[in-house]
PDB file of C-alpha atoms and ligand atoms in Angstrom:
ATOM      1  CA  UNK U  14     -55.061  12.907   7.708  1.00 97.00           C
ATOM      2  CA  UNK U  15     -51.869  14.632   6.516  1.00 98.00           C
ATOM      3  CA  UNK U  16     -50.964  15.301   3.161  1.00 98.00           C
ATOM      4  CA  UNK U  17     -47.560  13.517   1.905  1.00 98.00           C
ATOM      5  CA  UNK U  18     -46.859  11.276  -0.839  1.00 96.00           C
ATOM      6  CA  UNK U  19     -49.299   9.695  -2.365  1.00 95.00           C
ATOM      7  CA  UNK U  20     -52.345  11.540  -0.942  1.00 97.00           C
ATOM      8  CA  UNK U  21     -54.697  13.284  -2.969  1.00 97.00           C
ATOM      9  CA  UNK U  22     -55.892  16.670  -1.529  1.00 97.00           C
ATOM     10  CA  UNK U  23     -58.587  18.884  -2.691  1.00 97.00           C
ATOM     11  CA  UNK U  24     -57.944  22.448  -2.221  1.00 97.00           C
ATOM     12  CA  UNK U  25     -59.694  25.506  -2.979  1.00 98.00           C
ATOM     13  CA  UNK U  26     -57.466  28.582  -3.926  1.00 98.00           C
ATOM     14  CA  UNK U  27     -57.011  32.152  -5.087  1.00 98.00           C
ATOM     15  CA  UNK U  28     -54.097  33.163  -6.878  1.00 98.00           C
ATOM     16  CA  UNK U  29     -52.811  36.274  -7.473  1.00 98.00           C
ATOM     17  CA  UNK U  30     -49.777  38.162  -9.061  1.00 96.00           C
ATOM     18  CA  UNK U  31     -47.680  40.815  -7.044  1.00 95.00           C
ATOM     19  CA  UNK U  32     -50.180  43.548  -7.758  1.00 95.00           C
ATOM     20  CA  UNK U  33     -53.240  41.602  -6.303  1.00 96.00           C
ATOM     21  CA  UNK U  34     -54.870  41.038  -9.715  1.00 96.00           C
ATOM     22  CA  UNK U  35     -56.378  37.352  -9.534  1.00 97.00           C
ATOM     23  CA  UNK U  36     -54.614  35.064 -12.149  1.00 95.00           C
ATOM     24  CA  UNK U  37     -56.950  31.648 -11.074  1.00 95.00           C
ATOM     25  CA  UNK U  38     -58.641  30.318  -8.606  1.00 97.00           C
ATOM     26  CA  UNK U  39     -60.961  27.510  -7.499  1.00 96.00           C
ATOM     27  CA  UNK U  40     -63.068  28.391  -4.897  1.00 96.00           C
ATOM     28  CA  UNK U  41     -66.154  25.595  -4.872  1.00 95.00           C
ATOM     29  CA  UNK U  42     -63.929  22.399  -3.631  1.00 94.00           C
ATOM     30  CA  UNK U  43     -63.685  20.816  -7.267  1.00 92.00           C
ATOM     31  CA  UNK U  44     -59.954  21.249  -7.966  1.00 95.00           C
ATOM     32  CA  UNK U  45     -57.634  18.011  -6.225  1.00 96.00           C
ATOM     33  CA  UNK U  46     -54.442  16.960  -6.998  1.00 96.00           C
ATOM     34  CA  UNK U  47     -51.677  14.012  -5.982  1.00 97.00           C
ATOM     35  CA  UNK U  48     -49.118  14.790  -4.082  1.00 97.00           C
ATOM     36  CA  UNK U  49     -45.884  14.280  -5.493  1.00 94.00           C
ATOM     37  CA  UNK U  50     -47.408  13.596  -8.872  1.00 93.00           C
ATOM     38  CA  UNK U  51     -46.062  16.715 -10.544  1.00 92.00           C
ATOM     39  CA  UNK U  52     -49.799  17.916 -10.905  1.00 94.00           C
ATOM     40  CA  UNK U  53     -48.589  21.569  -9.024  1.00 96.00           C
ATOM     41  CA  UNK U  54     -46.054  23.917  -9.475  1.00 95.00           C
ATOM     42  CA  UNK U  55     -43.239  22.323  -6.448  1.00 95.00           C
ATOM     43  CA  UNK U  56     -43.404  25.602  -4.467  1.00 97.00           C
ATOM     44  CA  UNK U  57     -46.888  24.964  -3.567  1.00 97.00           C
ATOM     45  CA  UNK U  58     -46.822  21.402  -3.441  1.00 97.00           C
ATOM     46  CA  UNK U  59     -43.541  22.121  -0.623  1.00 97.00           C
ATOM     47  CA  UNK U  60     -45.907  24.467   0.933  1.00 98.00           C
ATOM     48  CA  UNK U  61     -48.550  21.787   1.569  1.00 98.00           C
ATOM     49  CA  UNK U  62     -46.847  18.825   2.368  1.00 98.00           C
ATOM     50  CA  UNK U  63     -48.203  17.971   6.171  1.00 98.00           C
ATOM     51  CA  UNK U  64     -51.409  20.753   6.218  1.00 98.00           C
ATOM     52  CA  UNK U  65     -54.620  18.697   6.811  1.00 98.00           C
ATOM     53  CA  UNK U  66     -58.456  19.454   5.810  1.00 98.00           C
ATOM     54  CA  UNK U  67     -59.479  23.035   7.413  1.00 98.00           C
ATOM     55  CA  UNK U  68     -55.890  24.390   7.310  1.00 98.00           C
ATOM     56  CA  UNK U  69     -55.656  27.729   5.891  1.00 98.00           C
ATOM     57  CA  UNK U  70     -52.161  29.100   4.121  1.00 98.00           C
ATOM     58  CA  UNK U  71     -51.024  32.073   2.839  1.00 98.00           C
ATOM     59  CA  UNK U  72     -47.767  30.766  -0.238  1.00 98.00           C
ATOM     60  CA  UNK U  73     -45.587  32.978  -1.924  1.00 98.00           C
ATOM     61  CA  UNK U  74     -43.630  30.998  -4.639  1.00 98.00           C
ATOM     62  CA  UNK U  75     -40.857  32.778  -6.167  1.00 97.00           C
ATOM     63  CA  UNK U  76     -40.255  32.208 -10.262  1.00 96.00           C
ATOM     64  CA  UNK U  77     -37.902  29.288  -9.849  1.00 95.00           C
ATOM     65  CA  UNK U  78     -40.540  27.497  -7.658  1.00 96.00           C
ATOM     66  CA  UNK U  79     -43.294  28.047 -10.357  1.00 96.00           C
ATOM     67  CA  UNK U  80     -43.215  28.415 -14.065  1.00 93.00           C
ATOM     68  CA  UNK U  81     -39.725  29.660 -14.313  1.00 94.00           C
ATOM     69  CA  UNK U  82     -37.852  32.818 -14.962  1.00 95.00           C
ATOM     70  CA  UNK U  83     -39.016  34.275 -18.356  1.00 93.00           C
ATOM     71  CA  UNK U  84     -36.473  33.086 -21.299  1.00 92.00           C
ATOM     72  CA  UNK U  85     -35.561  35.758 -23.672  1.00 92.00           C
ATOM     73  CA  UNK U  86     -34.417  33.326 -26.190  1.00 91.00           C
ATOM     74  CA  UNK U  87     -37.958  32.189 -26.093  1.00 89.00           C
ATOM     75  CA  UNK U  88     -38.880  35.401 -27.452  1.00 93.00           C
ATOM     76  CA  UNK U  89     -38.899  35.276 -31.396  1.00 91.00           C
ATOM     77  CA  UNK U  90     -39.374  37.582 -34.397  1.00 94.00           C
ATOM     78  CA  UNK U  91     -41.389  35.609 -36.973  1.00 91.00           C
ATOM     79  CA  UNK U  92     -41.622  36.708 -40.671  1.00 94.00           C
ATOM     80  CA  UNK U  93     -45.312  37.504 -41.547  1.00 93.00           C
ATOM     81  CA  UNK U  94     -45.223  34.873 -44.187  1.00 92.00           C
ATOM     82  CA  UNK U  95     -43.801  31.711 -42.066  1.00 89.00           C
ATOM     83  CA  UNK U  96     -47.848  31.725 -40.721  1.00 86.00           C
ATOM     84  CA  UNK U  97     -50.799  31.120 -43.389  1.00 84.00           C
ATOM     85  CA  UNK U  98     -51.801  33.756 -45.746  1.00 86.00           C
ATOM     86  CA  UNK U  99     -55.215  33.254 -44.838  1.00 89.00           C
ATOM     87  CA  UNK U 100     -54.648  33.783 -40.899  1.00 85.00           C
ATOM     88  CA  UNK U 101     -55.623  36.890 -39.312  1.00 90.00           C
ATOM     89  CA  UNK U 102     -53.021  37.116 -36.564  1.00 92.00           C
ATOM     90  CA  UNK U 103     -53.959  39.143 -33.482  1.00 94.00           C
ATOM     91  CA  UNK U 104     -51.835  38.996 -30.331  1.00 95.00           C
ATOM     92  CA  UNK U 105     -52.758  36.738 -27.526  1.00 92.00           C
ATOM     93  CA  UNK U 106     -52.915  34.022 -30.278  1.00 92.00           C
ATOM     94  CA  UNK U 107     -51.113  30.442 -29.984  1.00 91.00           C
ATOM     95  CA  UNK U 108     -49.560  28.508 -32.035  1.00 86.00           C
ATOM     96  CA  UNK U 109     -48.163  25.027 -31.564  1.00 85.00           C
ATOM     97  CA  UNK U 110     -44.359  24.897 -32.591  1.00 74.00           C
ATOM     98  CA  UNK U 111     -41.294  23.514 -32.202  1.00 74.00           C
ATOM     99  CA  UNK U 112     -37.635  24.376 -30.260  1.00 69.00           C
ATOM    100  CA  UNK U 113     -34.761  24.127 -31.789  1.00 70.00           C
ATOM    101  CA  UNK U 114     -34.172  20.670 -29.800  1.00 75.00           C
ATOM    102  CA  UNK U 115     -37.106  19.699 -31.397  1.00 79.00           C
ATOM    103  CA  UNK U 116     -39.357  19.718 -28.162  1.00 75.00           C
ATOM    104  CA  UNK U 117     -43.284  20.861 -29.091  1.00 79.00           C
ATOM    105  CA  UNK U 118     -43.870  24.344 -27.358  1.00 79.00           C
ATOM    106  CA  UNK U 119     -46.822  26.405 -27.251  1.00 86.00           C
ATOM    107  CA  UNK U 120     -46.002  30.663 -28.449  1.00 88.00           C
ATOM    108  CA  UNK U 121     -48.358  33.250 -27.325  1.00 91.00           C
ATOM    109  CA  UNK U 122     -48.770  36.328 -30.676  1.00 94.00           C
ATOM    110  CA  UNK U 123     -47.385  39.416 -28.431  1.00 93.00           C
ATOM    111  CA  UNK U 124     -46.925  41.728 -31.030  1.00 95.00           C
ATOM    112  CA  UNK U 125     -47.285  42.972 -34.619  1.00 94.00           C
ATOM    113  CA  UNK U 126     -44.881  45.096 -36.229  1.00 91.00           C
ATOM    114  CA  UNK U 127     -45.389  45.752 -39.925  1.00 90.00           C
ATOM    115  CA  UNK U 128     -44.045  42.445 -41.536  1.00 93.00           C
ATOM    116  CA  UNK U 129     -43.095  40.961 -38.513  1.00 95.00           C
ATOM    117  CA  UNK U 130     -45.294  39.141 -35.812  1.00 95.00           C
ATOM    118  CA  UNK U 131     -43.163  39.203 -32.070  1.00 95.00           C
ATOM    119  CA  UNK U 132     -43.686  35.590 -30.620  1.00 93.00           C
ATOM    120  CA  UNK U 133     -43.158  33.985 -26.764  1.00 93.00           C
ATOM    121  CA  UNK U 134     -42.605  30.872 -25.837  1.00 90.00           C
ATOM    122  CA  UNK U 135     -42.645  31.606 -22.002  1.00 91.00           C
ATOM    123  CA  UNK U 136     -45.104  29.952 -20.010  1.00 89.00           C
ATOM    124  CA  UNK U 137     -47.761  32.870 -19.561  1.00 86.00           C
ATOM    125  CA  UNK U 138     -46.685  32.941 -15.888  1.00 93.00           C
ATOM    126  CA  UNK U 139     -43.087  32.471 -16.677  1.00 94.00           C
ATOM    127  CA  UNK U 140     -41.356  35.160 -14.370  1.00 95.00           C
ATOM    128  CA  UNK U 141     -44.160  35.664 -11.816  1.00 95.00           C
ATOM    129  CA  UNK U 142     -43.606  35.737  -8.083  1.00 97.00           C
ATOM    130  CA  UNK U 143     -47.068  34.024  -7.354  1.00 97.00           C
ATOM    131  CA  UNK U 144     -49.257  34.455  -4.248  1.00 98.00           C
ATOM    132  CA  UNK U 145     -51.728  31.403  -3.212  1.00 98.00           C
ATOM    133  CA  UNK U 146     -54.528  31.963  -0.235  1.00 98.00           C
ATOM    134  CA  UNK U 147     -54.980  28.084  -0.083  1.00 98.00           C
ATOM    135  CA  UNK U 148     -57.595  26.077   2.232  1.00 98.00           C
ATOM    136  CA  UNK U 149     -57.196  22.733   2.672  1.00 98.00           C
ATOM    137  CA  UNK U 150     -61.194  21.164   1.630  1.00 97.00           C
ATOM    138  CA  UNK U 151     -59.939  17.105   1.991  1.00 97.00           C
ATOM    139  CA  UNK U 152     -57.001  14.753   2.595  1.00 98.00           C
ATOM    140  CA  UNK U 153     -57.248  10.972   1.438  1.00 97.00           C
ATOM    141  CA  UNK U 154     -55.878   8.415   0.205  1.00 97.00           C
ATOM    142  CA  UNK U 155     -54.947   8.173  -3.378  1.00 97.00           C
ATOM    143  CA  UNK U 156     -56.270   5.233  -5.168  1.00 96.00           C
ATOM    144  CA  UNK U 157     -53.608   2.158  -6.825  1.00 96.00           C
ATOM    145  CA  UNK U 158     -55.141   3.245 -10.573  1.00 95.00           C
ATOM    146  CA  UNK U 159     -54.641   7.140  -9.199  1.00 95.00           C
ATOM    147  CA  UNK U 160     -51.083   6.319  -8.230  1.00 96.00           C
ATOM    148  CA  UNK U 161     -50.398   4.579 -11.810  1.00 95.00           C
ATOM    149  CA  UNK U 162     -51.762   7.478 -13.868  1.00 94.00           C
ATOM    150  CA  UNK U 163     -50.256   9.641 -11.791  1.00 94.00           C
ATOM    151  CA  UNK U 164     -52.921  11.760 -11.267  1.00 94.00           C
ATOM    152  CA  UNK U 165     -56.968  12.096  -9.392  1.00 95.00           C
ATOM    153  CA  UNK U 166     -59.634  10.579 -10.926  1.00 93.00           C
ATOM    154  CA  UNK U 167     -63.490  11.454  -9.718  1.00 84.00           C
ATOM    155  CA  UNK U 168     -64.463  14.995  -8.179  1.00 74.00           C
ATOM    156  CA  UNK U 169     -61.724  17.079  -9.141  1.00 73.00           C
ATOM    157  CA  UNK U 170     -59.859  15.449 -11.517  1.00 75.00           C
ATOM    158  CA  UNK U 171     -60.144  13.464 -14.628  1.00 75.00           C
ATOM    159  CA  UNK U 172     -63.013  11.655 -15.738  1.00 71.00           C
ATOM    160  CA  UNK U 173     -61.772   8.714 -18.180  1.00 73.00           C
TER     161      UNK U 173
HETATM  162 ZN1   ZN O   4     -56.133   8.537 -15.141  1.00 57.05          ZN
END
């Protein structure tokens, strides 16, 4: 069986960045997803469409294909004192917020300058030309509940 639309393929995967350091991966056959469900970035889920179980793939996916080019706007400089007194902020710390279009965003702490704590609201792979070795574990069918969530229940997806 092929995957296309509406298929739910488990894959195992390695993924690295441009200068080979592994970012993820899922090696032991437990990650699936739906195809054409949105579950993947769409310049892996192109790279996929038609493979079957045993294929083995090499994917580059450029920025614009995965989590986007990084958004300097999304890079803020945040008072000390807009975060609780009590906090002890440390980079690589996030905080829910808000955009100015009102939209809920995550920020990653990147820096701390005196009074002034350097905030991004980039995906953490915004900007990243990512390389997947992908083999294909299973192709099936996805189920009618599957198809209504919109994404794989069971083995390598969610249990609810
Ligand atoms: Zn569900």
């Amino acid at each position: 069986m092929k995957i296309s639309q509406n298929k739910v393929a488990t894959i195992n995967y390695i993924l690295t960045d441009n200068d080979g350091t592994v970012i993820d991966q899922s090696t032991d056959s437990n990650f699936a997803y739906l195809h054409n469900g949105h579950n993947i970035i769409p310049g892996l889920e192109a790279a996929l469409l038609d493979k079957e179980a045993g294929d083995q793939l090499t994917v580059t996916v450029e920025p614009a294909q995965a989590y986007g080019e990084k958004d300097l706007a999304a890079i803020q400089q945040i008072p000390r004192k807009m975060f609780p007194a009590d906090a002890d902020i440390q980079p690589g710390m996030q905080f829910q917020g808000e955009s100015p279009e009102g939209q809920m965003t995550v920020v990653t702490v990147t820096a701390i300058d005196g009074d002034t704590v350097v905030v991004d609201g980039n995906h953490p792979l915004a900007g990243l030309t990512l390389n997947f070795e992908v083999t294909v574990v299973d192709v099936r069918e996805a189920s009618v509940e599957e198809l209504e969530h919109g994404h794989v229940h069971g083995q390598g997806g969610h249990v609810h």
